[in-house]
PDB file of C-alpha atoms and ligand atoms in Angstrom:
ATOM      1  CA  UNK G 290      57.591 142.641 -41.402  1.00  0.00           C
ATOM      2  CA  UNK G 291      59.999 139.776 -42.648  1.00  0.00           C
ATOM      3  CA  UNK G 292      59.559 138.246 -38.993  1.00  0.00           C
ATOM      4  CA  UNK G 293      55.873 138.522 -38.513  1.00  0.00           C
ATOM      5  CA  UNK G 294      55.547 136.482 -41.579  1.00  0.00           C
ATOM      6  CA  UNK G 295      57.895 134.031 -40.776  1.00  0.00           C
ATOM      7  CA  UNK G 296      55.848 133.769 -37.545  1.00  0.00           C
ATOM      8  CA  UNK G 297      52.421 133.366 -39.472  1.00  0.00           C
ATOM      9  CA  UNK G 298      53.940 131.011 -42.296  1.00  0.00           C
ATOM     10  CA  UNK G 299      55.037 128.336 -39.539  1.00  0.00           C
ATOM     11  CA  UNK G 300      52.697 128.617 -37.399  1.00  0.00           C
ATOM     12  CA  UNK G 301      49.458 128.127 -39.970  1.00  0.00           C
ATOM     13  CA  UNK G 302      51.484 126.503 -42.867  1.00  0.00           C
ATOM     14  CA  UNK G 303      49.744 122.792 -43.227  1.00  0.00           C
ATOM     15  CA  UNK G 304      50.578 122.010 -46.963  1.00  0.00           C
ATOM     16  CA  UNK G 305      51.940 118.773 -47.688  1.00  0.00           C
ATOM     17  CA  UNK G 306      52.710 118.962 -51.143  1.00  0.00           C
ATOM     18  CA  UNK G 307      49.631 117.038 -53.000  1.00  0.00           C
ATOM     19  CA  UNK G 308      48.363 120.349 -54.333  1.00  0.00           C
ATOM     20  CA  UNK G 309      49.758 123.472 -54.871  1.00  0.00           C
ATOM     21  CA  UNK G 310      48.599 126.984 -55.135  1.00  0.00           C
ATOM     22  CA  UNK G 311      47.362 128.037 -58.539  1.00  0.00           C
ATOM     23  CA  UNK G 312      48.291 131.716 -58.455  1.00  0.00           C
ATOM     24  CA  UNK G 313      51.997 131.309 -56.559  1.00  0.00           C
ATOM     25  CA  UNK G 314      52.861 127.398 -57.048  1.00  0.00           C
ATOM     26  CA  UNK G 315      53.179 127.738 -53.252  1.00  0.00           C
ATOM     27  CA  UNK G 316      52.823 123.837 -51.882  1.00  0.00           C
ATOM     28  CA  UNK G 317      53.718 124.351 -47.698  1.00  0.00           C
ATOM     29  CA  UNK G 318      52.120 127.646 -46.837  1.00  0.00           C
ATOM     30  CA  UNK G 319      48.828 126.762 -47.422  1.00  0.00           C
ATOM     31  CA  UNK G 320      46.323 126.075 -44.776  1.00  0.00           C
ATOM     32  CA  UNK G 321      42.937 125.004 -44.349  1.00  0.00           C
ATOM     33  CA  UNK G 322      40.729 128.128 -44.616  1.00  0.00           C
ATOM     34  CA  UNK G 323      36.831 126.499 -44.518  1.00  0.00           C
ATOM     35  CA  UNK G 324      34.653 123.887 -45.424  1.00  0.00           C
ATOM     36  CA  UNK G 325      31.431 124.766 -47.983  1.00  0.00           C
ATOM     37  CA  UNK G 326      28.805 122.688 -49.185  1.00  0.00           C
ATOM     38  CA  UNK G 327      27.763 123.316 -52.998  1.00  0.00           C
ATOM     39  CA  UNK G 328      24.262 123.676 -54.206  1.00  0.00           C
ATOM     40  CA  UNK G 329      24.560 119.755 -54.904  1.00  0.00           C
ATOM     41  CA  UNK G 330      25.515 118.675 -51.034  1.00  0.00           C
ATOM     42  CA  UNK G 331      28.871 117.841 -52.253  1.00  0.00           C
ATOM     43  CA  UNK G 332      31.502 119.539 -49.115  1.00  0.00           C
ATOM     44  CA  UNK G 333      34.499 121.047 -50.689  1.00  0.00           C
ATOM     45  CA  UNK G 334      37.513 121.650 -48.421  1.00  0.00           C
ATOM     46  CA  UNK G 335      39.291 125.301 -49.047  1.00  0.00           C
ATOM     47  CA  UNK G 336      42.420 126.493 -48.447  1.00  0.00           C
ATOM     48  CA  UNK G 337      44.292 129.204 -48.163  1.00  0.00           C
ATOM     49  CA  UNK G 338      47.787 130.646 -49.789  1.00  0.00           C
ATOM     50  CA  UNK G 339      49.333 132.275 -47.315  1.00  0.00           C
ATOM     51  CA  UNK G 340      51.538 134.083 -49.872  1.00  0.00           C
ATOM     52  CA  UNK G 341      49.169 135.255 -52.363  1.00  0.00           C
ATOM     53  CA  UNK G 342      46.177 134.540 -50.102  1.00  0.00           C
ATOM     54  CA  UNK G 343      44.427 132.524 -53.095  1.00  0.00           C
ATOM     55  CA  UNK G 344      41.432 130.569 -51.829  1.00  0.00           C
ATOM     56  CA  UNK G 345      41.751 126.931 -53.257  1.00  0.00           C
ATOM     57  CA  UNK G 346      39.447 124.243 -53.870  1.00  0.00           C
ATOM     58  CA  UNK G 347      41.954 121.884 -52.612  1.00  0.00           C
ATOM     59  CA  UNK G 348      39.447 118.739 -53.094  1.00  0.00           C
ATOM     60  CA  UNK G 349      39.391 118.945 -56.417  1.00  0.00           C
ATOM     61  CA  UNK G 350      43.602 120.513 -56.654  1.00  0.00           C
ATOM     62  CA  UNK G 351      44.534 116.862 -54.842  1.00  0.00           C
ATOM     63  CA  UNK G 352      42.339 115.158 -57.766  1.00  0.00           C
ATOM     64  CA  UNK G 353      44.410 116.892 -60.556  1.00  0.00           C
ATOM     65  CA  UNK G 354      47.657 116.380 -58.512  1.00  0.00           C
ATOM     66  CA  UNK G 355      46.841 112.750 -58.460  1.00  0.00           C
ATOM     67  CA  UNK G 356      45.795 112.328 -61.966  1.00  0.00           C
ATOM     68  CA  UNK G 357      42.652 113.511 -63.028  1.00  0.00           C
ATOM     69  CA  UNK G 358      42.847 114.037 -66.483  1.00  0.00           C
ATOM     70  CA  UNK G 359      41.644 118.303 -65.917  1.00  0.00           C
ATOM     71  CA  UNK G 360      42.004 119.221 -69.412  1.00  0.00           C
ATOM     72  CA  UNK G 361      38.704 116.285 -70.697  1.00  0.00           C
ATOM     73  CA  UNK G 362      36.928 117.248 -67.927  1.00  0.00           C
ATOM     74  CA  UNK G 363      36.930 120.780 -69.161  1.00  0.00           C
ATOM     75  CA  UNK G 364      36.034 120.157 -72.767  1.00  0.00           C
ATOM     76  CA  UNK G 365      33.008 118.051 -71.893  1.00  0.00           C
ATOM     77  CA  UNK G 366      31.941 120.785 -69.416  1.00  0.00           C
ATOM     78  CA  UNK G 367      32.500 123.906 -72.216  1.00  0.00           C
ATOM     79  CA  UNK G 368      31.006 122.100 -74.787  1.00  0.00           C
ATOM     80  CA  UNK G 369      27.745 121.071 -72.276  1.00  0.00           C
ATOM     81  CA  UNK G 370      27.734 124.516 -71.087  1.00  0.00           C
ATOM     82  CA  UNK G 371      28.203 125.931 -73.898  1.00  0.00           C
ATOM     83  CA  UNK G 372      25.954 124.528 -76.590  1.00  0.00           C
ATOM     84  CA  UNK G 373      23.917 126.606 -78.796  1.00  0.00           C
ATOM     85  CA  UNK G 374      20.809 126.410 -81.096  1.00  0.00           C
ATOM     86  CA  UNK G 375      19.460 128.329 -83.542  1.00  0.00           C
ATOM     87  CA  UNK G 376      17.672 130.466 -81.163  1.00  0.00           C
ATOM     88  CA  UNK G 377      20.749 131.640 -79.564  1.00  0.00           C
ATOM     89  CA  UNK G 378      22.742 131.719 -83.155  1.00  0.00           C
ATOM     90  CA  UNK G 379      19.941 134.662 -83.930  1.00  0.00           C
ATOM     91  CA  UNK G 380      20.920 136.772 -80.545  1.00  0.00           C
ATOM     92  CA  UNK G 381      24.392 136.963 -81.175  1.00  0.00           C
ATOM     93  CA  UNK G 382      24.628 140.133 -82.923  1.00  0.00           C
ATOM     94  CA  UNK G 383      22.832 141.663 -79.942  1.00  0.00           C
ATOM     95  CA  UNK G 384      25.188 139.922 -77.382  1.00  0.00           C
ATOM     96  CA  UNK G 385      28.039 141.328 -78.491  1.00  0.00           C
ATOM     97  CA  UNK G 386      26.586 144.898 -78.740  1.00  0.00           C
ATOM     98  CA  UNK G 387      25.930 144.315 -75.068  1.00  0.00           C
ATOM     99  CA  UNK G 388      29.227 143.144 -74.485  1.00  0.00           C
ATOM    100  CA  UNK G 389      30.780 146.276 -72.049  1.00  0.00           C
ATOM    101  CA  UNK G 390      33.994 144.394 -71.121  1.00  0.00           C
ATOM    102  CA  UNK G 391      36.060 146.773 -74.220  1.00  0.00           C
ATOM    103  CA  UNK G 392      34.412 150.387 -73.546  1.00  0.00           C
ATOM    104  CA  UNK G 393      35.371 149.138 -69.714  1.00  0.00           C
ATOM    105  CA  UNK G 394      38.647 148.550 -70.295  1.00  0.00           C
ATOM    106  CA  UNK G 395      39.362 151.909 -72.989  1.00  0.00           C
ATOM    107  CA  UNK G 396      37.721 154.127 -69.870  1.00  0.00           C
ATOM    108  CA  UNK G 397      40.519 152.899 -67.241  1.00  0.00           C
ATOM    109  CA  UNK G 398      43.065 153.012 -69.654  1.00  0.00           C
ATOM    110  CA  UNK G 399      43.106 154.977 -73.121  1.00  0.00           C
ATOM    111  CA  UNK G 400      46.437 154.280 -73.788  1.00  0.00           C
ATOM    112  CA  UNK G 401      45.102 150.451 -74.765  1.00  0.00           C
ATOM    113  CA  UNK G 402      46.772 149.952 -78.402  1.00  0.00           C
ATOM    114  CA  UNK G 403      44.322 148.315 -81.230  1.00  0.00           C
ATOM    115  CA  UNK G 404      46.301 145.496 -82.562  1.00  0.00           C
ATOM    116  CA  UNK G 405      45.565 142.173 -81.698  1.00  0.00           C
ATOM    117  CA  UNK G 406      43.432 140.764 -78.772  1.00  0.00           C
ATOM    118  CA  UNK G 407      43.918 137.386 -77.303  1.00  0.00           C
ATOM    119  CA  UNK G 408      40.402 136.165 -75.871  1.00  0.00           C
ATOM    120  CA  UNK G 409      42.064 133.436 -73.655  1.00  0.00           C
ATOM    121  CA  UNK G 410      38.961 130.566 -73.345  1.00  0.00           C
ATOM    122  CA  UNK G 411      36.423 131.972 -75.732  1.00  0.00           C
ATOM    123  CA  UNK G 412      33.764 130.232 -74.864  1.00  0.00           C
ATOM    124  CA  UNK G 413      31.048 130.898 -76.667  1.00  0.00           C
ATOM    125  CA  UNK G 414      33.039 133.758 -78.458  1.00  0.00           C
ATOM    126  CA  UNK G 415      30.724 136.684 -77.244  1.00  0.00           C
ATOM    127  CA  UNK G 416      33.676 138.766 -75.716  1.00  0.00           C
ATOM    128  CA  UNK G 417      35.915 138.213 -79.218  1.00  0.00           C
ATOM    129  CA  UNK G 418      33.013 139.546 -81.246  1.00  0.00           C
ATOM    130  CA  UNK G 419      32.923 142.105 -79.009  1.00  0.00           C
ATOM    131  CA  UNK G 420      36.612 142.524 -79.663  1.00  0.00           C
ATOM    132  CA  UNK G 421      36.565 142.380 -82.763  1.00  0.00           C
ATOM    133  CA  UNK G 422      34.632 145.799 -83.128  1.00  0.00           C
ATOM    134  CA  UNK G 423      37.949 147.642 -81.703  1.00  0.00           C
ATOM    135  CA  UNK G 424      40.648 145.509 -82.288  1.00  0.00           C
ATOM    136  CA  UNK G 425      42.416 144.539 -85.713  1.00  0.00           C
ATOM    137  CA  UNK G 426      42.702 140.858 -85.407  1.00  0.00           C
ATOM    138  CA  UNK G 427      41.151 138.618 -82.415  1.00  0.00           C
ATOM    139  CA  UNK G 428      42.433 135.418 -81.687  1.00  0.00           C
ATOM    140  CA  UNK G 429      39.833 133.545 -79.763  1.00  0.00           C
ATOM    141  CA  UNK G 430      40.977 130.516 -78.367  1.00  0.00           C
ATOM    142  CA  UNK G 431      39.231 127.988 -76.508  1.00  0.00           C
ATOM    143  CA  UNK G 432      39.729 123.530 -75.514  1.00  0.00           C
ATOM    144  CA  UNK G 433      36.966 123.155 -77.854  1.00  0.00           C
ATOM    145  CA  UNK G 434      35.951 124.422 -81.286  1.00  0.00           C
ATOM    146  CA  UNK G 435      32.637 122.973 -81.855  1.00  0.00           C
ATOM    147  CA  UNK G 436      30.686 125.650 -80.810  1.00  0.00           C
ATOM    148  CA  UNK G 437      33.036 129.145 -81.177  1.00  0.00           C
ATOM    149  CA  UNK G 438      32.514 128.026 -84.897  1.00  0.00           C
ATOM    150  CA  UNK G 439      29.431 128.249 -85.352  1.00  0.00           C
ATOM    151  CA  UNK G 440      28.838 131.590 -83.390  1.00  0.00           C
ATOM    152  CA  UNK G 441      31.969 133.346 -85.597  1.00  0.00           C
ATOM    153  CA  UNK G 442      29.687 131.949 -88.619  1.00  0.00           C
ATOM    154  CA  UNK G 443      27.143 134.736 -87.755  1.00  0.00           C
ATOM    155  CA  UNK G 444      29.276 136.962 -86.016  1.00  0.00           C
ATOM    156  CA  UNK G 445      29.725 140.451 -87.260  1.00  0.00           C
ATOM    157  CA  UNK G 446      33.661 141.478 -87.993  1.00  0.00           C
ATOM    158  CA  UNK G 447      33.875 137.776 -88.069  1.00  0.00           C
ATOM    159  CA  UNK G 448      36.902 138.287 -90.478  1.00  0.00           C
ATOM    160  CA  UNK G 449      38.906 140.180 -88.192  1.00  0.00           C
ATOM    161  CA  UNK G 450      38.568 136.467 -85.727  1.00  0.00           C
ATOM    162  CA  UNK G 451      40.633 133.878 -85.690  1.00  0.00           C
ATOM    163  CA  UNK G 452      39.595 130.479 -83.725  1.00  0.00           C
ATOM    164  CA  UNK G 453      42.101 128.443 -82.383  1.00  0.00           C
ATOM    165  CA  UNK G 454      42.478 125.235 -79.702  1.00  0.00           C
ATOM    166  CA  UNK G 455      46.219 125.950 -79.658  1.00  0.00           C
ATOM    167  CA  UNK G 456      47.285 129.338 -78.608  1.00  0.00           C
ATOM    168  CA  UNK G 457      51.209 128.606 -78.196  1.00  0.00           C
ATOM    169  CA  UNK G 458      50.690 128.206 -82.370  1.00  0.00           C
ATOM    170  CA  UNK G 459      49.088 131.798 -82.850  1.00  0.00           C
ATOM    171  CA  UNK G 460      52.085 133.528 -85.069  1.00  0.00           C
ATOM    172  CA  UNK G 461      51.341 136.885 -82.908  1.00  0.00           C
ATOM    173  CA  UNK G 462      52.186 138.967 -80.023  1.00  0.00           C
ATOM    174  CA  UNK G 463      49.496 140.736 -77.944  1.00  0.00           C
ATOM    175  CA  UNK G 464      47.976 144.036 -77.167  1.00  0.00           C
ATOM    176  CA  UNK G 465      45.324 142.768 -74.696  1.00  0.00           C
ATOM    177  CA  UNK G 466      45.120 139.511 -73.230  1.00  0.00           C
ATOM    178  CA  UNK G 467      41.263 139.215 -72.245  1.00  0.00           C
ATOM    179  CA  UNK G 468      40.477 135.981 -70.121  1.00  0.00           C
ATOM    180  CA  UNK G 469      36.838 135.982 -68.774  1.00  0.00           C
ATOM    181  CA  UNK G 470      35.761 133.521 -66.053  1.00  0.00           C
ATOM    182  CA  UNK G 471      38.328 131.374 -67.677  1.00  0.00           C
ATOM    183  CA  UNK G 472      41.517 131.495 -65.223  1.00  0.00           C
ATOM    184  CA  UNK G 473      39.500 129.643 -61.884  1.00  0.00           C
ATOM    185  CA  UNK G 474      39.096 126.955 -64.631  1.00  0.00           C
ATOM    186  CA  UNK G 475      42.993 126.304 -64.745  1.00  0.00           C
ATOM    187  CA  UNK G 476      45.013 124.319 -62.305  1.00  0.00           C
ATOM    188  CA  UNK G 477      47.881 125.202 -64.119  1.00  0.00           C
ATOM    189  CA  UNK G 478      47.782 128.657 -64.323  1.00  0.00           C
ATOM    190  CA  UNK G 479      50.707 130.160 -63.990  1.00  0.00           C
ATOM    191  CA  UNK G 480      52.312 127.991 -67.066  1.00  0.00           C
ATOM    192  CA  UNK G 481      49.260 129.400 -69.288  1.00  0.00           C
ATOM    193  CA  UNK G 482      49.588 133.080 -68.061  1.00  0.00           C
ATOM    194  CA  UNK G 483      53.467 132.935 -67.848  1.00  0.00           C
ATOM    195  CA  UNK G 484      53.316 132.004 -71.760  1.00  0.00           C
ATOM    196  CA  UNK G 485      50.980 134.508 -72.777  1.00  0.00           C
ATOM    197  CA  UNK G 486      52.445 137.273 -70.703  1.00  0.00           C
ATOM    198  CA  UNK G 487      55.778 136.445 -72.224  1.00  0.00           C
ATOM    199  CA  UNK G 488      54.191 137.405 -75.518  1.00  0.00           C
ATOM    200  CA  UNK G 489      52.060 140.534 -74.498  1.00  0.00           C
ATOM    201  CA  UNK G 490      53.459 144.276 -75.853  1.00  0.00           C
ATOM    202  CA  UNK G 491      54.856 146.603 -73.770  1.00  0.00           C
ATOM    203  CA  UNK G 492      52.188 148.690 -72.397  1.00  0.00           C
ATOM    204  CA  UNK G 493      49.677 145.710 -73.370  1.00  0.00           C
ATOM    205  CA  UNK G 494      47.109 144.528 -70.700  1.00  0.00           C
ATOM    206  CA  UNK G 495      46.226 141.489 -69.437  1.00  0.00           C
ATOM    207  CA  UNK G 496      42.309 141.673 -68.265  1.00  0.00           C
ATOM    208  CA  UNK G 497      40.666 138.928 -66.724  1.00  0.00           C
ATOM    209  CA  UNK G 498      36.948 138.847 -64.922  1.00  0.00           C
ATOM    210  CA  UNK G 499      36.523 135.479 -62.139  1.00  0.00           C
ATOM    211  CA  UNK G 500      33.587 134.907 -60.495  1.00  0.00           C
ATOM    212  CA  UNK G 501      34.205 135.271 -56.214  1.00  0.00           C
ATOM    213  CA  UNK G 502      33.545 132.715 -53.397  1.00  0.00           C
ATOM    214  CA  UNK G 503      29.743 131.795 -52.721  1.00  0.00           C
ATOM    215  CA  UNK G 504      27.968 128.989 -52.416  1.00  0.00           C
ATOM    216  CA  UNK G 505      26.567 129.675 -56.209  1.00  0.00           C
ATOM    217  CA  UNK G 506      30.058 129.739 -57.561  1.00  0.00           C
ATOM    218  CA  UNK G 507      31.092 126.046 -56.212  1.00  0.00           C
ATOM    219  CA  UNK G 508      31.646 123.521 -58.499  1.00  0.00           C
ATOM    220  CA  UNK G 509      34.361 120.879 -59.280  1.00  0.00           C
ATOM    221  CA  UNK G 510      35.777 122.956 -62.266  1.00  0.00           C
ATOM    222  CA  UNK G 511      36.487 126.161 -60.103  1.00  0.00           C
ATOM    223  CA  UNK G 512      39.596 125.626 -58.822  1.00  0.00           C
ATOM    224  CA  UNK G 513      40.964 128.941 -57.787  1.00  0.00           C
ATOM    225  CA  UNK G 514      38.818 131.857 -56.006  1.00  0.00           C
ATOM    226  CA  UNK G 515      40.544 134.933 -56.539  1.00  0.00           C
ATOM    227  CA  UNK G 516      40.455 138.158 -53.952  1.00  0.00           C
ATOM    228  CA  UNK G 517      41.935 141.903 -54.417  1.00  0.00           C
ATOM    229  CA  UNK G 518      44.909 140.792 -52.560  1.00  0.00           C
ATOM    230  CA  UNK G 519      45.431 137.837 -54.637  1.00  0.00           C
ATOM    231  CA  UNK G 520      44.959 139.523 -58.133  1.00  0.00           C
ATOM    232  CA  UNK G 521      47.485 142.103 -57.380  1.00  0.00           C
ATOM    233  CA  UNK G 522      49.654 139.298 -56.026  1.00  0.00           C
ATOM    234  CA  UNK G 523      49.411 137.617 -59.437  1.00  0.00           C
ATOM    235  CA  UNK G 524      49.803 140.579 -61.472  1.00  0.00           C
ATOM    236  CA  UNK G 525      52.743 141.520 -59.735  1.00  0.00           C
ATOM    237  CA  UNK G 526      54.030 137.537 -60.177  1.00  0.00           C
ATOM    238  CA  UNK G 527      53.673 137.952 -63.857  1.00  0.00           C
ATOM    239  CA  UNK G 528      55.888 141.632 -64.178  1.00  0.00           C
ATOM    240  CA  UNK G 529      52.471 143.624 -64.935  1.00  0.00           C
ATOM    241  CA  UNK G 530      51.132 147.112 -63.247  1.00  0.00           C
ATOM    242  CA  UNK G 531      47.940 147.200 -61.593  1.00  0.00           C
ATOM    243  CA  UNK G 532      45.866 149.146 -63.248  1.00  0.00           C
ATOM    244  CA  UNK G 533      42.032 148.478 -61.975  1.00  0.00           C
ATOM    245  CA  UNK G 534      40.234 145.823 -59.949  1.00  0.00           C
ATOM    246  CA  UNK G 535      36.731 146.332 -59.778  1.00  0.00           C
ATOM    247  CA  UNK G 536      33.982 144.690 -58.636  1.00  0.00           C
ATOM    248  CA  UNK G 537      30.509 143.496 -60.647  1.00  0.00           C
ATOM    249  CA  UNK G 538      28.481 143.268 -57.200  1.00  0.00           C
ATOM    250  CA  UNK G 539      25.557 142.051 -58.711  1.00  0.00           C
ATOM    251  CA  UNK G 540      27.129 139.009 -60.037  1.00  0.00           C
ATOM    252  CA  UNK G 541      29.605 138.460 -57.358  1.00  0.00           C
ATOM    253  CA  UNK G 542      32.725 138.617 -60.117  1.00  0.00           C
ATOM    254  CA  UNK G 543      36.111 140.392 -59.860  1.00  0.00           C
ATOM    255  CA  UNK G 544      37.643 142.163 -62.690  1.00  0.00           C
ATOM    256  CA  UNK G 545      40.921 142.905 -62.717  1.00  0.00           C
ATOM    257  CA  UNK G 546      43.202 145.015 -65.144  1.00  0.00           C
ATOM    258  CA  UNK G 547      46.864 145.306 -65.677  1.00  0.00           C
ATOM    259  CA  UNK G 548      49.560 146.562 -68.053  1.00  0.00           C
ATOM    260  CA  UNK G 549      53.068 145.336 -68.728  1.00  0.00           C
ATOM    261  CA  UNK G 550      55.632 148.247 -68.322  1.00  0.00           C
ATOM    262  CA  UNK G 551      56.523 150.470 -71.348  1.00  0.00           C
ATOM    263  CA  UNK G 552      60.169 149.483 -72.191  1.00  0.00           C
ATOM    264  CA  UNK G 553      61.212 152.978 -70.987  1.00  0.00           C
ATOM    265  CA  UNK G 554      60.415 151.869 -67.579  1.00  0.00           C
ATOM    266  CA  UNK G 555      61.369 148.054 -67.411  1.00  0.00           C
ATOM    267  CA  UNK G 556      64.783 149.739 -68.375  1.00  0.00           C
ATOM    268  CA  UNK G 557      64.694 151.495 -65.246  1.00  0.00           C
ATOM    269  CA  UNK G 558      66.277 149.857 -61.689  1.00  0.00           C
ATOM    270  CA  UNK G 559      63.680 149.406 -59.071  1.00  0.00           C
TER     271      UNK G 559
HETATM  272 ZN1   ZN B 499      49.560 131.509 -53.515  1.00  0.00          ZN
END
C-alpha cells in the first residue's frame, strides 16, 4: 500500500506551496483535478488533495495565501446574505420548529449529552434556536452580530442562547459542536476545528452539513468541497469516531457526524 502511494503522490503531486489544503494543510500533493465555470462565467481552477482527497478552489486558496483579507470578505457576504426584515423576524418561530438537524443527530446517536451546544457560524441563528429546544445553553457564534441579534430577540428559549463573535472567549467546553455550511467558508480550518475539538467532551460530537461540488455551489467564498472520503479523513485528523455521513440528495449537501472517544477508550493503545 505504502508504495502504491508513494507512486501516485510523485507522479500527480503539482503543489507548489501558494495554497494549501484546507482539511490536511497538505501544500505538494495536490494536483489539478478540473476546471468549472460558475453561474457568473467566472472559471475556477480545482484541485485535488491527494491525502485527504479534498477538492479545493485553489483560485481563490492562492488569493488568501497572497493576502486577501478572507475574514472582511466573509462578514460583508454573511451580513448581505443574511439580512432580515420584519417579514422574516415573524417566521422564525416556525423555522426553527422545522429545523431537523437535532432529532437527526439524537436518532444516529442517543448517547448525545444535553449540555452545551456550540453552533460554529450561526448565521442567521435558525439551527441554535433549534438547539436551544434540547440543549441547556447554546453558544451561537458567528463574524457578525448584526443580524443573530435580532433573530435571538424573537427567538423562543432565547435565554438558554448566547451570541458571540469570539468563540476562543466562550468560558465552556462542548457537548456538540454543530457547524452548518460554515466549514467550506474557512481557509483556515483546521486552526478553527483543532481549537474547538480541543474543547469538545468526551463522547461529544462534532456535526457539520457542507454543501457538495456543482456548478450551483461555486462561488468565491467556498473554498473547500468536501467528499465521504475527505470527511472521514478530517474526522480522523481531529481524534473523532465516525459516526454517520449522510447525504441530503435533494440539496446536494453532505452531513457528517462524529464523536470524540469516551476516556475509557482514548486510554486504550491502538
Ligand atoms: Zn488534504
Amino acid at each position: 500500500m505504502a508504495a502504491i502511494e508513494h507512486t501516485s503522490l510523485l507522479h500527480d503531486a503539482k503543489g507548489a506551496g501558494d495554497f494549501a489544503c484546507t482539511v490536511c494543510r497538505e501544500e505538494v500533493a495536490l494536483t489539478p483535478f478540473e476546471r468549472r465555470t460558475d453561474d457568473h462565467g467566472q472559471v475556477y481552477d480545482l484541485w485535488m488533495c491527494l491525502r485527504c482527497h479534498a477538492i479545493l478552489n485553489a483560485t481563490h486558496l492562492r488569493k488568501v495565501r497572497a493576502g486577501d483579507d478572507f475574514l472582511s470578505l466573509q462578514a460583508d457576504s454573511s451580513n448581505d446574505f443574511y439580512a432580515v426584515d420584519s417579514a422574516y423576524l415573524s417566521t422564525v418561530a416556525d423555522q426553527i420548529d422545522a429545523c431537523g438537524f437535532f432529532d437527526y443527530l439524537f436518532k444516529v446517536y442517543p448517547g448525545q449529552r444535553r449540555g452545551v451546544l456550540i453552533d460554529f457560524g450561526a448565521g442567521r441563528g435558525i439551527v441554535a434556536g433549534c438547539g436551544a429546544k434540547y440543549f441547556e445553553k447554546v453558544y451561537a457564534a458567528e463574524l457578525s452580530l448584526n443580524v443573530l441579534r435580532q433573530v435571538q430577540a424573537v427567538m423562543p428559549n432565547r435565554d438558554r442562547v448566547i451570541v458571540t463573535d469570539d468563540y476562543k472567549s466562550i468560558p465552556a467546553t462542548f457537548d456538540c459542536i454543530a457547524s452548518m455550511h460554515v466549514l467550506e467558508h474557512l481557509p483556515n480550518l483546521r486552526d478553527i476545528l483543532d481549537a474547538l475539538v480541543a474543547r469538545l467532551n468526551p463522547e461529544g460530537t462534532l456535526f457539520f452539513q457542507v454543501p457538495m461540488l456543482l456548478r450551483a455551489h461555486l462561488v468565491s467564498v467556498h473554498y473547500t468541497f468536501f467528499n465521504e472520503v475527505s470527511a472521514r479523513s478530517l474526522c480522523r485528523q481531529l481524534g473523532l469516531d465516525v459516526i454517520s455521513i449522510s447525504y441530503d440528495n435533494d440539496l446536494d449537501f453532505l452531513n457528517c457526524i462524529s464523536r470524540k472517544p469516551s476516556l475509557n477508550d482514548q486510554a486504550r493503545p491502538k
